[in-house]
């Protein structure tokens, strides 16, 4: 840093409501700890209500305090707060989250009493006792719902954010929690309709297909549904809307990132180096999962004759390093340190696939508004995918990046109304720097030229829907009236 | 040997000039600046204090960018410009020779000789050093007074507000920025300021600032004789060209460094751009001194052409600007005067509760659209600019309004029917 000045801690106004909210959250955390050390088994119902009730109620009360401030972008103090600026609280959160994943995957017996606490709910929903995955699913859904409510209140002036957040909350609650467990209750496979290969890789691995087809008609339907969603619906939807239809509207990983991860979105690395690593890594994972899938199928078709036992270590390695360590431990555990989209950006093969489609075959782009950018950096800073949005915006260039999940926060935080997420024709989507066309140097728009333009007669037609031709004119390079020779 | 271009000031004007000279030539480029090692967005100063951004986040280019593009950076203050020897002196010592000199030294905050204006805890807001002092003087205080109802004043009020410091905001005019904004826009911003619990005092001027025993501001006195106790005074009454280093040189100055439409000064090979330049006559720019981010960028781009052998005059184009007043975004395109003018008509719509406003001005004679003012609504610059240049009629504009809409998806798209109860203020 080439300047140094001391930042004093801002005086904060911590009112009565905030205090009550924090107290309730404290009770909730204490409840969780007590449950973990035994109370969860002895008094499951009481433990559940004290801990979950405390957390939810405290969360809700805290969220309500946002309403005291006028609606609008509210990022005050984010860079000073210990929790959101990699301070002590941030590291504590990071360690707790990471530790939870480690216990969950490799030492679940330590979580035994917590799991028991969710027994009553598990019996109610799926007619059997809870296990670690039920506990995990429950806490995950709770986090999406409570922090989703926070997101909605924080962005209550922005309908795009509200609808998008409702959507991820809906998919998490319905498709990742209620439906799979109802299926279990009715003795059907626990199937997640909103996850497809390659994110949920085993749905198209021989083992997974066997498991589903063993469940008869319903299972067959699930196999076909998953395949159709990936091979047909995904390219079509991505063509029309970009990657966002999935990553920031449907996906559960995205759902957690967009809700619980929102306070940490600015921690993503914006450097060119990170972008390079990202491209290598995410596409390697895609290659890895495709290879693994192919190997598994060759193996299963030839009954091991060709590749022998090679496929087992392959699939185990993928499941362990990618499925568990990357997606879970690093992906969520490191939120407070590396930002909310580490997995989505560096590891998710579904995101990689969608990204390739988005880059080469989609109508989606982020349009920049002429020369209005003041290079302030809000857009880049609050991009959870680490895209240097400003780099494009300040040269008046559309932003089309494989990694963009279309969360729309750059457009929301921009203080000059420079960015707009749009779907439009593909021609001219990658426009060059068009800034030059706005404050052009070489164009001679003298008065004689202006006078030579006849006054356009008023149009007779009704309010037109934006046609592709309009679009091309508006966003094409220099096709508008003001042209430039540069 | 290729030419050596020396640029004083690494603000938006100097940096844009450097970038475009690099695009167009292989000249040696040296950029000398005193404030920071690297270019940062001055426009984002407020966000550092508010905790939205860190200083690093306000740098539009990575630190390695300059070296990669062959732009040498020198951190230091230029103390003399010697046009005879074609050299500048940095820090009173080291001389750097030039073939071409670009002066892009920006602005300084105004002070109008008020008693007490040099006390401790009285300051303007222009650069990083101001942010550092503002941090120091506003720690733990219980009231601040901001003087001057311009763009920086309202930013300072918002900054203090986010630190929970009660603010009294003295504005000389009858309404916030009513010298630029029509009365309805001004009224909407007045309301926005008050909705953030800022103690807005319209038609109120500063008379003096009173010190405590340590020489720190303790109160301001207004023209009504009222004394307002405070521990910090923001003096945001505009800026003027920062030409301290140019004045003693041979380069002709007035309020700023005098230039023609090619940004050429009175001395061959010496140019001035950005906030510090002053056009010799009216009609070249929107005003003689243009103090905007966009204009600085445009100056830089234009002068680069001339320096690289394609002499290009400044073409100011269709005016545009934008700002954000607390939570209300403002965009303007074309020509909107604060007071109605003969021959100009207005179509107007507003939603006072939601703080949204659209004003379209047009010529009474042929109905051609002249300009747009928008609060809380985003329009496309391309489209507005095109309509103005093509002299589109208001009927056409109203019918095609959706083409201009730039609000996020799922927002209410502004339509002709919104104007059904159009008012003519
Ligand atoms: C708080 C704030 C908010 C603003 N917001 C907006 C906005 O939203 N929109 C908008 O259009 N405009 C805005 N502006 C105005 C805009 O930032 C300026 O018009 C623009 O930055 C001027 O650029 P410049 O390159 O001419 O000069 P500057 O950015 O001032 O750069 C000049 C540099 O030269 C250095 N320098 C000066 N003299 C010497 C010397 N002798 N030797 C070495 N170095 C020297 C200075 O230290 C400075 O760093 C804002 C200004 C401020 C202060
Ligand atoms: S696009 Fe908006 S947020 Fe991004 S740098 Fe430009 S003005 Fe700032």
Short mmCIF file of C-alpha atoms and ligand atoms in Angstrom, two decimals, chain A residues 374 416, chain B residues 8-14 32-35 42-43 45 76-78 104-107 125-126 152 155 242 245 273-276 291-294 321-322, ligand 1:
data_model
loop_
_atom_site.label_atom_id
_atom_site.label_comp_id
_atom_site.label_asym_id
_atom_site.label_seq_id
_atom_site.Cartn_x
_atom_site.Cartn_y
_atom_site.Cartn_z
CA UNK A 374 -16.30 6.80 -12.62
CA UNK A 416 -23.75 5.68 -11.41
CA UNK B 8 2.47 16.05 -14.16
CA UNK B 9 -0.41 14.52 -12.21
CA UNK B 10 -1.62 10.92 -12.20
CA UNK B 11 -5.32 11.70 -12.03
CA UNK B 12 -7.87 10.60 -14.61
CA UNK B 13 -6.75 13.27 -17.10
CA UNK B 14 -3.03 12.52 -16.94
CA UNK B 32 5.11 12.46 -12.02
CA UNK B 33 2.68 12.80 -9.15
CA UNK B 34 2.86 13.78 -5.53
CA UNK B 35 -0.24 12.37 -3.88
CA UNK B 42 -10.82 10.24 -6.51
CA UNK B 43 -14.54 9.76 -7.04
CA UNK B 45 -12.88 8.66 -1.71
CA UNK B 76 7.25 13.47 -6.14
CA UNK B 77 6.13 17.06 -6.21
CA UNK B 78 7.10 19.15 -9.20
CA UNK B 104 -2.70 17.65 -15.35
CA UNK B 105 -2.43 18.86 -11.79
CA UNK B 106 -6.14 18.86 -10.97
CA UNK B 107 -7.80 21.04 -8.36
CA UNK B 125 -12.20 16.82 0.75
CA UNK B 126 -10.11 16.38 -2.33
CA UNK B 152 -18.72 17.00 -2.41
CA UNK B 155 -20.93 13.22 -0.06
CA UNK B 242 -4.21 23.64 -8.70
CA UNK B 245 3.64 25.21 -9.89
CA UNK B 273 -5.81 19.02 -19.40
CA UNK B 274 -8.36 18.09 -16.78
CA UNK B 275 -9.46 20.20 -13.84
CA UNK B 276 -6.44 22.52 -14.06
CA UNK B 291 -14.13 19.82 -13.35
CA UNK B 292 -15.53 16.39 -13.99
CA UNK B 293 -14.20 12.87 -14.18
CA UNK B 294 -15.65 12.37 -17.65
CA UNK B 321 -23.28 13.51 -15.92
CA UNK B 322 -24.41 11.47 -12.98
C1 LIG C 1 -14.70 13.64 -3.38
C2 LIG C 1 -14.82 13.88 -4.84
C3 LIG C 1 -15.84 13.25 -5.57
C4 LIG C 1 -15.96 13.46 -6.93
N1 LIG C 1 -16.97 12.82 -7.60
C5 LIG C 1 -17.10 13.02 -8.92
C6 LIG C 1 -18.12 12.37 -9.66
O1 LIG C 1 -18.89 11.59 -9.11
N2 LIG C 1 -18.22 12.58 -11.00
C7 LIG C 1 -17.38 13.42 -11.63
O2 LIG C 1 -17.52 13.59 -12.84
N3 LIG C 1 -16.40 14.05 -10.97
C8 LIG C 1 -16.23 13.88 -9.63
N4 LIG C 1 -15.23 14.54 -8.96
C9 LIG C 1 -14.33 15.39 -9.71
C10 LIG C 1 -13.24 14.57 -10.35
O3 LIG C 1 -12.73 13.65 -9.45
C11 LIG C 1 -12.15 15.45 -10.88
O4 LIG C 1 -12.70 16.27 -11.86
C12 LIG C 1 -11.02 14.67 -11.50
O5 LIG C 1 -10.49 13.74 -10.61
C13 LIG C 1 -9.92 15.60 -11.95
O6 LIG C 1 -8.92 14.82 -12.54
P1 LIG C 1 -7.52 15.44 -12.95
O7 LIG C 1 -6.77 14.33 -13.57
O8 LIG C 1 -7.71 16.68 -13.70
O9 LIG C 1 -6.83 15.88 -11.58
P2 LIG C 1 -6.55 15.11 -10.22
O10 LIG C 1 -7.34 13.91 -10.10
O11 LIG C 1 -6.66 16.14 -9.16
O12 LIG C 1 -5.03 14.66 -10.34
C14 LIG C 1 -4.00 15.58 -10.24
C15 LIG C 1 -2.87 14.97 -9.45
O13 LIG C 1 -1.73 15.76 -9.64
C16 LIG C 1 -1.06 15.92 -8.43
N5 LIG C 1 -0.30 17.16 -8.48
C17 LIG C 1 -0.75 18.42 -8.49
N6 LIG C 1 0.28 19.29 -8.55
C18 LIG C 1 1.40 18.55 -8.61
C19 LIG C 1 2.77 18.87 -8.70
N7 LIG C 1 3.19 20.14 -8.75
N8 LIG C 1 3.67 17.86 -8.72
C20 LIG C 1 3.26 16.57 -8.68
N9 LIG C 1 1.97 16.22 -8.60
C21 LIG C 1 1.05 17.20 -8.57
C22 LIG C 1 -2.15 15.97 -7.42
O14 LIG C 1 -1.65 15.60 -6.16
C23 LIG C 1 -3.14 14.96 -7.98
O15 LIG C 1 -2.90 13.68 -7.46
C24 LIG C 1 -15.08 14.33 -7.59
C25 LIG C 1 -14.06 14.95 -6.88
C26 LIG C 1 -13.92 14.73 -5.53
C27 LIG C 1 -12.81 15.40 -4.78
#
